[in-house]
Amino acid sequence: MSQKISLHYDIDGKDFSIAGEASSSVKKVLKQLGVSPEIIRKVAISMYEAEINTVIHAGGGAADVEITPDRIHVMFSDRGPGIADVALAMKEGFSTAPEYAREMGFGAGMGLANIKNNVDEVKIRSALGEGTTVEITVLI
Amino acid sequence: MKISDLISQLDLQLLTKADYEDRPVRGCYIGDLLSWVMSRAKADDVWITVQTNLNIVAVATLTDVSCILVPDGISVEQVTVDKANANGVVVLGSPSDSYALAVAIGGKLQ
Ligand SMILES: Nc1ncnc2c1ncn2[C@@H]1O[C@H](COP(=O)(O)OP(=O)(O)OP(=O)(O)O)[C@@H](O)[C@H]1O
Ligand SMILES: [Mg+2]
């Protein structure tokens, strides 16, 4: 792997049946590139959490992935309601997930904590009424 | 122990296709909160959950658990079974409850 691989995914805000497409697609690419299973697991789990958040909390968005020999960088962006208090949202157990999402097993308030525990760097930028970006970096 | 041993020894129903990859079973995790499961379940665990929606297939794939086991005779939606089949995820069912199943699995893993 000498050059940069860039991938773009649109994240549908309504269709739960395809939520997780971006993370499973990236998982396949990383496998083909011979990236180690531990790194793949970290990337796939954190991408899935961010993808599901984009669906549930923001009504959809996009993921832009960049794979270089030393790192995997993913930027999730949405034009949803934004996060009032990012530090609070990062706390384990904090959740504003709606009832329908809780019935499906989401809403433990563990997603952002899971991301933080699996990546080397996470940057969340959010403005109320404008949207949110979640940027994650995993070093290879 | 393998999935096929688990099925025969605990008398489980195989809800997904018959020609599955007979993976090893090395542990067990019980949980219904998906993010929680994603942070705790280990590769090759049997994952016992009452959740039956589509997203359990993604969680099983991400955590690389051996199989999903749905207790209490709960029926699993066809869309979930189809997605599991498409992704090579084994889904099992049982009329027993999670505790009884975990105890039985624990006994077999000794
Ligand atoms: N993209 C987003 N847009 C708006 N709010 C968000 C977004 N991502 C997260 N949040 C807010 O941060 C909270 C915490 O997110 P987190 O992923 O940790 O938990 P959750 O999604 O509520 O539950 P879980 O991930 O355990 O299923 C959410 O409940 C929501 O209020
Ligand atoms: Mg979440």
XYZ file of N, CA and C and ligand atoms in Angstrom:
782
model
N 0.845 -1.195 0.000
C 0.000 0.000 0.000
C 0.884 1.249 0.000
N 1.055 1.855 -1.151
C 1.933 3.021 -1.180
C 1.140 4.312 -1.290
N 0.047 4.276 -2.036
C -0.678 5.540 -2.193
C -1.856 5.635 -1.225
N -2.594 6.719 -1.352
C -3.728 6.954 -0.461
C -4.996 6.399 -1.084
N -5.817 5.750 -0.251
C -7.120 5.266 -0.720
C -8.190 6.148 -0.086
N -9.049 6.727 -0.922
C -10.133 7.568 -0.402
C -11.475 6.940 -0.759
N -12.358 6.873 0.225
C -13.677 6.275 0.007
C -14.746 7.204 0.572
N -15.870 7.275 -0.123
C -16.974 8.110 0.359
C -18.238 7.273 0.505
N -18.932 7.441 1.611
C -20.208 6.737 1.827
C -21.278 7.725 2.246
N -22.451 7.611 1.612
C -23.607 8.357 2.097
C -24.286 7.491 3.139
N -24.698 8.099 4.242
C -25.366 7.340 5.294
C -26.845 7.718 5.304
N -27.677 6.772 4.913
C -29.114 6.979 4.827
C -29.704 7.136 6.228
N -30.497 8.161 6.424
C -31.034 8.426 7.756
C -32.267 7.615 8.110
N -32.838 6.938 7.141
C -34.090 6.232 7.447
C -33.944 4.721 7.449
N -33.023 4.236 6.659
C -32.968 2.794 6.451
C -31.989 2.086 7.390
N -32.540 1.521 8.464
C -31.699 0.811 9.429
C -31.100 -0.456 8.846
N -31.780 -0.991 7.827
C -31.311 -2.258 7.288
C -29.952 -2.112 6.609
N -29.611 -0.889 6.181
C -28.291 -0.737 5.567
C -27.294 -0.004 6.477
N -27.746 0.379 7.681
C -26.809 1.000 8.624
C -25.707 -0.010 8.911
N -24.482 0.438 8.791
C -23.364 -0.479 8.987
C -22.678 -0.820 7.677
N -23.226 -0.332 6.568
C -22.623 -0.607 5.253
C -21.214 -0.037 5.147
N -21.047 1.202 5.610
C -19.733 1.840 5.502
C -18.696 1.056 6.307
N -19.048 0.712 7.553
C -18.057 0.008 8.374
C -17.753 -1.379 7.809
N -18.770 -2.089 7.308
C -18.446 -3.433 6.791
C -17.683 -3.347 5.472
N -17.961 -2.321 4.676
C -17.218 -2.150 3.429
C -15.741 -1.811 3.705
N -15.515 -0.915 4.656
C -14.132 -0.544 5.011
C -13.401 -1.749 5.612
N -14.149 -2.529 6.386
C -13.575 -3.741 6.981
C -13.014 -4.657 5.889
N -13.803 -4.833 4.816
C -13.365 -5.681 3.698
C -12.119 -5.128 3.024
N -12.110 -3.810 2.800
C -10.956 -3.177 2.150
C -9.698 -3.386 2.997
N -9.826 -3.155 4.311
C -8.656 -3.283 5.196
C -8.144 -4.724 5.225
N -9.083 -5.666 5.169
C -8.709 -7.080 5.145
C -7.881 -7.380 3.898
N -8.363 -6.861 2.758
C -7.651 -7.063 1.493
C -6.262 -6.446 1.532
N -6.137 -5.327 2.255
C -4.845 -4.655 2.340
C -3.907 -5.352 3.321
N -4.433 -6.354 4.026
C -3.595 -7.104 4.952
C -3.382 -6.416 6.298
N -4.281 -5.497 6.640
C -4.200 -4.822 7.940
C -4.546 -5.835 9.043
N -3.918 -5.704 10.204
C -4.083 -6.708 11.260
C -5.514 -6.727 11.810
N -5.975 -7.916 12.257
C -7.342 -8.045 12.775
C -7.655 -7.086 13.929
N -6.677 -6.811 14.801
C -6.959 -5.896 15.923
C -7.283 -4.493 15.430
N -6.505 -4.034 14.461
C -6.747 -2.704 13.898
C -8.104 -2.678 13.187
N -8.387 -3.749 12.442
C -9.659 -3.814 11.718
C -10.831 -3.762 12.699
N -10.714 -4.503 13.799
C -11.778 -4.517 14.803
C -12.011 -3.117 15.380
N -10.913 -2.429 15.699
C -11.038 -1.067 16.245
C -11.746 -0.134 15.274
N -11.325 -0.191 14.022
C -11.906 0.688 12.996
C -13.375 0.342 12.775
N -13.668 -0.961 12.660
C -15.037 -1.380 12.341
C -16.004 -1.030 13.468
N -15.594 -1.283 14.712
C -16.478 -0.978 15.839
C -16.703 0.522 15.963
N -15.644 1.305 15.866
C -15.854 2.748 16.030
C -16.620 3.344 14.854
N -16.377 2.816 13.655
C -17.151 3.315 12.506
C -18.622 2.959 12.629
N -18.911 1.747 13.106
C -20.312 1.337 13.245
C -21.030 2.233 14.255
N -20.369 2.497 15.390
C -20.975 3.368 16.407
C -21.270 4.758 15.827
N -20.309 5.294 15.099
C -20.491 6.637 14.542
C -21.575 6.627 13.455
N -21.595 5.547 12.681
C -22.612 5.425 11.627
C -24.020 5.373 12.217
N -24.179 4.540 13.244
C -25.496 4.409 13.885
C -25.902 5.745 14.515
N -24.954 6.446 15.125
C -25.268 7.763 15.685
C -25.738 8.717 14.601
N -25.091 8.650 13.442
C -25.472 9.526 12.333
C -26.911 9.227 11.888
N -27.281 7.948 11.917
C -28.650 7.565 11.539
C -29.649 8.006 12.613
N -29.390 7.586 13.867
C -30.373 7.792 14.938
C -30.485 9.254 15.366
N -29.352 9.886 15.552
C -29.377 11.225 16.165
C -29.368 12.358 15.148
N -28.991 12.076 13.912
C -28.845 13.185 12.959
C -29.622 12.977 11.662
N -30.325 11.853 11.541
C -31.113 11.629 10.322
C -30.286 11.409 9.067
N -29.059 10.965 9.249
C -28.216 10.642 8.091
C -27.085 11.628 7.891
N -26.175 11.270 6.994
C -25.006 12.116 6.749
C -24.063 11.408 5.807
N -22.770 11.566 6.071
C -21.792 10.949 5.179
C -20.548 10.543 5.959
N -19.801 9.617 5.366
C -18.511 9.226 5.942
C -17.452 9.303 4.848
N -16.348 9.961 5.150
C -15.229 10.034 4.212
C -14.018 9.366 4.841
N -13.530 8.372 4.137
C -12.462 7.533 4.680
C -11.175 7.761 3.896
N -10.073 7.865 4.624
C -8.755 7.949 3.979
C -7.846 6.904 4.604
N -7.329 6.038 3.756
C -6.422 5.008 4.258
C -5.035 5.267 3.685
N -4.074 5.467 4.558
C -2.676 5.644 4.138
C -1.852 4.571 4.851
N -0.602 4.372 4.474
C 0.171 3.281 5.069
C 0.274 3.341 6.600
N 0.156 4.534 7.173
C 0.338 4.634 8.617
C -0.942 4.869 9.405
N -2.073 5.181 8.736
C -3.285 5.462 9.507
C -4.567 5.323 8.694
N -5.656 5.170 9.459
C -6.985 5.194 8.857
C -7.693 6.386 9.478
N -8.180 7.250 8.626
C -8.832 8.463 9.103
C -10.244 8.492 8.539
N -11.232 8.688 9.413
C -12.616 8.739 8.939
C -13.298 9.979 9.479
N -13.967 10.686 8.596
C -14.709 11.887 8.987
C -16.192 11.639 8.739
N -16.962 11.638 9.825
C -18.418 11.537 9.715
C -18.976 12.943 9.788
N -19.851 13.288 8.874
C -20.448 14.619 8.951
C -21.947 14.536 8.720
N -22.666 15.357 9.474
C -24.122 15.399 9.295
C -24.627 16.826 9.495
N -25.853 17.043 9.051
C -26.506 18.334 9.242
C -27.689 18.173 10.188
N -27.482 17.350 11.206
C -28.522 17.093 12.205
C -28.594 18.208 13.241
N -29.216 17.923 14.371
C -29.476 18.954 15.392
C -28.232 19.420 16.151
N -27.136 18.676 16.049
C -25.943 19.042 16.806
C -26.008 18.538 18.238
N -24.871 18.673 18.935
C -24.772 18.196 20.321
C -24.551 19.416 21.216
N -25.434 19.581 22.213
C -25.358 20.768 23.074
C -24.071 20.772 23.903
N -23.740 19.619 24.466
C -22.587 19.539 25.370
C -21.801 18.271 25.017
N -20.748 18.450 24.246
C -19.996 17.297 23.732
C -19.372 16.496 24.884
N -18.849 17.181 25.899
C -18.220 16.476 27.017
C -19.240 15.585 27.720
N -20.459 16.075 27.872
C -21.528 15.300 28.502
C -21.911 14.110 27.619
N -22.006 14.354 26.325
C -22.379 13.281 25.377
C -21.363 12.147 25.388
N -20.096 12.490 25.644
C -19.029 11.479 25.675
C -19.117 10.582 26.917
N -19.816 11.042 27.942
C -19.899 10.276 29.197
C -20.680 8.989 28.988
N -20.158 7.895 29.546
C -20.859 6.615 29.456
C -22.219 6.758 30.123
N -23.249 6.312 29.443
C -24.591 6.324 30.026
C -25.445 7.505 29.590
N -24.816 8.563 29.034
C -25.623 9.693 28.571
C -26.215 9.371 27.203
N -27.533 9.500 27.106
C -28.187 9.203 25.831
C -29.485 9.968 25.670
N -29.717 10.451 24.466
C -31.013 11.049 24.140
C -31.715 10.188 23.082
N -31.316 8.927 22.981
C -31.882 8.051 21.942
C -33.399 7.946 22.095
N -34.124 8.061 20.982
C -35.582 7.944 21.044
C -36.028 6.518 21.338
N -37.286 6.380 21.736
C -37.842 5.095 22.145
C -37.635 3.992 21.093
N -37.878 4.304 19.821
C -37.778 3.246 18.792
C -36.349 2.698 18.713
N -35.362 3.570 18.969
C -33.968 3.128 18.927
C -33.642 2.280 20.157
N -34.216 2.672 21.299
C -33.985 1.902 22.528
C -34.571 0.507 22.398
N -35.732 0.428 21.755
C -36.345 -0.891 21.567
C -35.472 -1.814 20.731
N -34.620 -1.216 19.898
C -33.724 -2.046 19.079
C -32.409 -2.340 19.782
N -32.242 -1.841 20.983
C -31.029 -2.149 21.729
C -29.993 -1.039 21.715
N -30.352 0.094 21.102
C -29.448 1.243 21.167
C -29.844 2.092 22.377
N -29.022 3.100 22.671
C -29.387 4.015 23.742
C -28.752 3.712 25.086
N -27.732 2.885 25.101
C -27.007 2.646 26.359
C -26.131 3.854 26.700
N -25.912 4.716 25.727
C -25.031 5.853 25.952
C -23.573 5.423 25.992
N -23.288 4.379 25.250
C -21.941 3.800 25.272
C -21.193 4.006 23.962
N -21.875 4.490 22.945
C -21.289 4.555 21.615
C -20.043 5.432 21.528
N -20.171 6.675 22.001
C -19.020 7.594 21.916
C -17.871 7.102 22.795
N -18.214 6.507 23.951
C -17.172 5.949 24.828
C -16.463 4.788 24.120
N -17.239 3.970 23.438
C -16.637 2.868 22.670
C -15.681 3.404 21.612
N -16.104 4.470 20.939
C -15.242 5.061 19.914
C -13.940 5.514 20.557
N -14.065 6.263 21.642
C -12.891 6.792 22.330
C -11.923 5.678 22.744
N -12.484 4.564 23.204
C -11.644 3.451 23.657
C -10.975 2.677 22.524
N -11.484 2.854 21.308
C -10.965 2.050 20.198
C -10.054 2.808 19.240
N -10.051 4.132 19.324
C -9.279 4.897 18.340
C -8.091 5.596 19.006
N -7.156 6.043 18.186
C -6.027 6.789 18.725
C -6.377 8.255 18.919
N -7.306 8.740 18.088
C -7.730 10.126 18.257
C -9.177 10.284 17.806
N -9.967 11.017 18.594
C -11.318 11.360 18.155
C -11.541 12.850 18.389
N -12.081 13.505 17.365
C -12.380 14.937 17.460
C -13.839 15.138 17.093
N -14.581 15.722 18.021
C -15.992 15.979 17.727
C -16.207 17.483 17.673
N -16.779 17.940 16.573
C -17.136 19.356 16.465
C -18.623 19.412 16.215
N -19.314 20.251 16.968
C -20.753 20.290 16.796
C -21.286 21.678 17.077
N -22.293 22.076 16.325
C -22.957 23.347 16.577
C -24.455 23.087 16.530
N -25.159 23.540 17.558
C -26.599 23.302 17.622
C -27.294 23.865 16.394
N -28.139 23.053 15.810
C -28.895 23.485 14.640
C -28.112 23.414 13.338
N -26.823 23.119 13.428
C -26.013 23.086 12.204
C -25.512 21.695 11.841
N -25.140 20.939 12.865
C -24.662 19.589 12.573
C -23.445 19.211 13.392
N -22.939 18.039 13.061
C -21.848 17.449 13.849
C -20.836 16.799 12.912
N -19.562 16.904 13.270
C -18.559 16.080 12.600
C -17.823 15.277 13.670
N -17.622 14.029 13.362
C -16.867 13.138 14.251
C -15.709 12.605 13.425
N -14.510 12.938 13.877
C -13.316 12.586 13.113
C -12.533 11.570 13.924
N -12.267 10.418 13.342
C -11.512 9.403 14.087
C -10.237 8.997 13.335
N -9.221 8.734 14.120
C -7.952 8.280 13.531
C -7.482 7.032 14.254
N -7.178 6.013 13.485
C -6.579 4.806 14.043
C -5.222 4.623 13.372
N -4.166 4.547 14.169
C -2.824 4.355 13.626
C -2.611 2.885 13.309
N -1.982 2.626 12.193
C -1.757 1.232 11.793
C -0.458 0.713 12.410
N -15.024 -26.949 21.942
C -16.400 -27.151 21.491
C -16.690 -26.310 20.250
N -17.514 -26.887 19.379
C -17.901 -26.176 18.164
C -19.398 -25.881 18.180
N -19.826 -25.071 17.222
C -21.238 -24.719 17.148
C -22.110 -25.977 17.038
N -21.669 -26.939 16.220
C -22.462 -28.163 16.024
C -22.613 -28.944 17.336
N -21.562 -28.946 18.172
C -21.649 -29.619 19.476
C -22.670 -28.915 20.362
N -22.609 -27.574 20.318
C -23.521 -26.759 21.112
C -24.969 -27.084 20.737
N -25.229 -27.143 19.431
C -26.585 -27.412 18.943
C -27.077 -28.772 19.433
N -26.228 -29.789 19.292
C -26.700 -31.132 19.665
C -26.763 -31.301 21.181
N -25.776 -30.770 21.901
C -25.754 -30.998 23.354
C -26.796 -30.180 24.108
N -27.141 -28.993 23.585
C -28.147 -28.169 24.259
C -29.494 -28.220 23.551
N -29.574 -29.042 22.529
C -30.811 -29.223 21.772
C -31.353 -27.884 21.251
N -30.485 -27.159 20.541
C -30.850 -25.825 20.041
C -31.417 -25.917 18.633
N -32.188 -24.883 18.276
C -32.685 -24.819 16.894
C -31.726 -23.985 16.068
N -31.414 -24.469 14.879
C -30.601 -23.692 13.947
C -31.561 -22.870 13.086
N -31.517 -21.546 13.255
C -32.486 -20.689 12.545
C -31.951 -20.220 11.198
N -30.638 -20.250 11.040
C -30.025 -19.877 9.766
C -29.697 -21.144 8.973
N -29.070 -20.966 7.829
C -28.899 -22.083 6.892
C -28.058 -23.246 7.442
N -28.330 -24.426 6.883
C -27.730 -25.655 7.395
C -26.227 -25.764 7.099
N -25.790 -25.163 5.993
C -24.363 -25.273 5.669
C -23.596 -24.051 6.204
N -23.389 -24.073 7.505
C -22.700 -22.959 8.149
C -21.255 -23.330 8.466
N -20.454 -22.294 8.738
C -19.075 -22.549 9.145
C -19.084 -22.976 10.610
N -18.587 -24.179 10.880
C -18.652 -24.734 12.233
C -17.519 -24.170 13.098
N -17.761 -22.953 13.589
C -16.707 -22.249 14.331
C -16.566 -22.753 15.760
N -15.390 -22.543 16.353
C -15.220 -22.903 17.762
C -16.032 -21.980 18.681
N -16.394 -22.513 19.833
C -17.081 -21.747 20.867
C -16.173 -21.730 22.081
N -15.823 -20.534 22.552
C -14.854 -20.480 23.659
C -15.375 -19.760 24.899
N -16.530 -19.107 24.760
C -17.052 -18.371 25.903
C -18.486 -17.978 25.638
N -19.005 -17.117 26.516
C -20.404 -16.725 26.384
C -20.572 -15.308 26.895
N -21.385 -14.531 26.218
C -21.701 -13.189 26.702
C -23.198 -12.965 26.569
N -23.806 -12.415 27.634
C -25.247 -12.144 27.593
C -25.455 -10.635 27.610
N -26.191 -10.104 26.645
C -26.458 -8.664 26.672
C -27.392 -8.251 25.556
N -28.188 -7.217 25.852
C -29.172 -6.745 24.880
C -28.947 -5.299 24.466
N -28.031 -4.621 25.146
C -27.697 -3.242 24.763
C -26.511 -3.335 23.810
N -26.758 -2.966 22.562
C -25.797 -3.296 21.501
C -24.417 -2.668 21.696
N -24.384 -1.409 22.127
C -23.074 -0.766 22.328
C -22.318 -1.420 23.476
N -23.097 -1.863 24.455
C -22.489 -2.547 25.600
C -21.868 -3.860 25.130
N -22.627 -4.576 24.343
C -22.138 -5.851 23.801
C -20.881 -5.612 22.963
N -20.916 -4.528 22.185
C -19.751 -4.254 21.329
C -18.491 -3.974 22.128
N -18.661 -3.472 23.353
C -17.465 -3.189 24.152
C -17.028 -4.391 24.982
N -17.889 -5.398 25.130
C -17.566 -6.488 26.047
C -17.446 -7.872 25.411
N -18.262 -8.158 24.397
C -18.254 -9.518 23.838
C -16.905 -9.792 23.186
N -16.452 -11.041 23.297
C -15.148 -11.414 22.740
C -15.341 -12.326 21.531
N -14.318 -12.389 20.712
C -14.347 -13.307 19.576
C -14.586 -14.724 20.088
N -15.371 -15.493 19.350
C -15.695 -16.893 19.653
C -16.645 -17.097 20.836
N -17.204 -16.007 21.373
C -18.262 -16.156 22.377
C -19.562 -16.587 21.713
N -20.402 -17.261 22.490
C -21.814 -17.380 22.105
C -22.463 -16.117 22.656
N -23.173 -15.382 21.841
C -23.830 -14.162 22.319
C -25.319 -14.458 22.512
N -25.751 -14.424 23.783
C -27.167 -14.649 24.086
C -27.868 -13.300 24.169
N -28.910 -13.108 23.362
C -29.632 -11.835 23.371
C -31.100 -12.017 23.018
N -31.949 -11.172 23.606
C -33.367 -11.177 23.246
C -33.650 -10.235 22.083
N -32.618 -9.496 21.649
C -32.798 -8.629 20.475
C -32.841 -9.492 19.225
N -33.738 -9.185 18.323
C -33.837 -9.998 17.107
C -33.837 -9.132 15.853
N -33.652 -7.810 16.007
C -33.677 -6.943 14.825
C -32.377 -7.071 14.036
N -32.443 -6.550 12.825
C -31.330 -6.617 11.867
C -29.955 -6.274 12.419
N -29.921 -5.303 13.340
C -28.632 -4.786 13.804
C -27.792 -5.814 14.558
N -28.439 -6.882 15.057
C -27.651 -7.894 15.780
C -26.666 -8.596 14.839
N -27.003 -8.615 13.550
C -26.094 -9.269 12.591
C -24.805 -8.447 12.474
N -24.964 -7.128 12.380
C -23.787 -6.262 12.304
C -22.946 -6.380 13.576
N -23.613 -6.389 14.728
C -22.881 -6.471 15.996
C -22.134 -7.810 16.101
N -22.780 -8.891 15.672
C -22.119 -10.209 15.702
C -20.898 -10.221 14.791
N -21.032 -9.594 13.632
C -19.911 -9.551 12.696
C -18.762 -8.729 13.262
N -19.104 -7.560 13.828
C -18.071 -6.663 14.356
C -17.314 -7.267 15.527
N -18.027 -7.958 16.398
C -17.373 -8.518 17.581
C -16.778 -9.890 17.281
N -17.122 -10.449 16.113
C -16.613 -11.746 15.705
C -17.010 -12.864 16.677
N -18.224 -12.722 17.262
C -18.699 -13.812 18.119
C -18.932 -15.051 17.257
N -18.965 -16.199 17.926
C -19.123 -17.458 17.223
C -20.524 -17.583 16.620
N -21.530 -17.230 17.424
C -22.918 -17.303 16.963
C -23.805 -16.489 17.892
N -25.049 -16.270 17.448
C -26.057 -15.580 18.262
C -27.019 -16.650 18.769
N -27.396 -16.561 20.048
C -28.366 -17.507 20.608
C -29.534 -16.716 21.195
N -30.715 -16.934 20.648
C -31.916 -16.216 21.092
C -32.711 -17.112 22.036
N -32.887 -16.687 23.294
C -33.526 -17.537 24.300
C -35.055 -17.373 24.334
N -35.674 -18.035 25.300
C -37.088 -17.835 25.651
C -38.063 -18.108 24.504
N -37.631 -18.874 23.525
C -38.524 -19.199 22.411
C -38.932 -18.006 21.566
N -38.176 -16.926 21.672
C -38.497 -15.708 20.907
C -38.274 -15.975 19.424
N -39.222 -15.540 18.589
C -39.031 -15.781 17.162
C -38.186 -14.668 16.553
N -37.447 -15.018 15.537
C -36.518 -14.076 14.907
C -37.078 -13.667 13.542
N -37.106 -12.361 13.285
C -37.644 -11.854 12.023
C -36.907 -12.460 10.830
N -37.679 -12.689 9.756
C -37.086 -13.260 8.546
C -35.985 -12.355 7.986
N -36.167 -11.023 8.036
C -35.135 -10.116 7.493
C -33.805 -10.309 8.212
N -33.895 -10.578 9.509
C -32.675 -10.791 10.292
C -32.012 -12.109 9.882
N -32.833 -13.143 9.726
C -32.310 -14.452 9.297
C -31.653 -14.315 7.916
N -32.316 -13.592 7.017
C -31.766 -13.414 5.668
C -30.428 -12.684 5.708
N -30.367 -11.615 6.502
C -29.127 -10.847 6.582
C -28.019 -11.691 7.228
N -28.393 -12.475 8.235
C -27.416 -13.354 8.892
C -26.868 -14.362 7.883
N -27.758 -14.945 7.100
C -27.315 -15.902 6.072
C -26.383 -15.238 5.068
N -26.729 -14.025 4.669
C -25.904 -13.313 3.687
C -24.521 -12.993 4.244
N -24.433 -12.830 5.567
C -23.166 -12.454 6.189
C -22.451 -13.611 6.884
N -22.987 -14.798 6.731
C -22.347 -15.960 7.344
C -22.411 -15.956 8.864
N -23.490 -15.360 9.415
C -23.660 -15.356 10.874
C -24.660 -16.449 11.256
N -24.307 -17.269 12.236
C -25.175 -18.356 12.683
C -26.104 -17.846 13.789
N -27.416 -18.076 13.630
C -28.386 -17.695 14.661
C -29.085 -18.951 15.162
N -29.041 -19.130 16.486
C -29.647 -20.302 17.113
C -30.782 -19.851 18.015
N -31.710 -20.769 18.290
C -32.822 -20.446 19.176
C -33.031 -21.549 20.191
N -33.675 -21.175 21.319
C -33.988 -22.158 22.351
C -35.183 -21.687 23.169
N -36.006 -22.634 23.655
C -37.091 -22.234 24.557
C -36.592 -21.897 25.968
N -35.368 -22.285 26.309
C -34.841 -22.031 27.655
C -34.488 -20.562 27.855
N -34.347 -20.159 29.118
C -33.979 -18.754 29.360
C -32.456 -18.581 29.369
N -32.022 -17.312 29.374
C -30.600 -16.978 29.236
C -29.755 -17.626 30.335
N -30.289 -17.617 31.553
C -29.526 -18.164 32.669
C -29.284 -19.665 32.474
N -30.371 -20.379 32.160
C -30.238 -21.830 31.961
C -29.260 -22.131 30.822
N -29.344 -21.349 29.767
C -28.461 -21.578 28.619
C -27.005 -21.313 28.988
N -26.772 -20.201 29.703
C -25.399 -19.853 30.081
C -24.812 -20.908 31.010
N -25.616 -21.390 31.941
C -25.155 -22.433 32.861
C -24.779 -23.689 32.066
N -25.643 -24.048 31.117
C -25.383 -25.243 30.306
C -24.120 -25.067 29.462
N -23.971 -23.897 28.866
C -22.773 -23.637 28.055
C -21.534 -23.698 28.942
N -21.630 -23.071 30.108
C -20.508 -23.072 31.051
C -20.091 -24.488 31.407
N -21.078 -25.346 31.631
C -20.805 -26.745 31.960
C -20.070 -27.459 30.835
N -20.485 -27.200 29.617
C -19.860 -27.866 28.462
C -18.450 -27.330 28.189
N -18.216 -26.082 28.558
C -16.913 -25.478 28.268
C -15.850 -25.855 29.293
N -16.283 -26.457 30.413
C -15.327 -26.818 31.471
C -14.262 -27.760 30.929
N -24.256 12.761 15.140
C -24.911 13.180 16.229
N -25.796 14.207 16.151
C -26.457 14.644 17.254
N -26.312 14.107 18.477
C -25.447 13.096 18.611
C -24.704 12.567 17.510
N -23.914 11.579 17.974
C -24.161 11.478 19.290
N -25.073 12.382 19.686
C -25.547 12.634 21.080
O -24.641 12.042 21.985
C -25.325 11.097 22.821
C -24.389 9.972 23.199
O -24.047 9.203 22.040
P -23.614 7.696 22.251
O -23.336 7.087 20.937
O -22.533 7.639 23.269
O -24.899 7.025 22.928
P -26.294 6.629 22.251
O -26.159 6.666 20.767
O -27.350 7.482 22.840
O -26.471 5.130 22.744
P -25.615 3.849 22.225
O -24.525 4.357 21.353
O -25.108 3.192 23.462
O -26.582 3.005 21.483
C -26.533 10.688 22.023
O -27.579 10.157 22.799
C -26.911 12.019 21.359
O -27.573 12.859 22.272
Mg -24.597 5.691 19.812
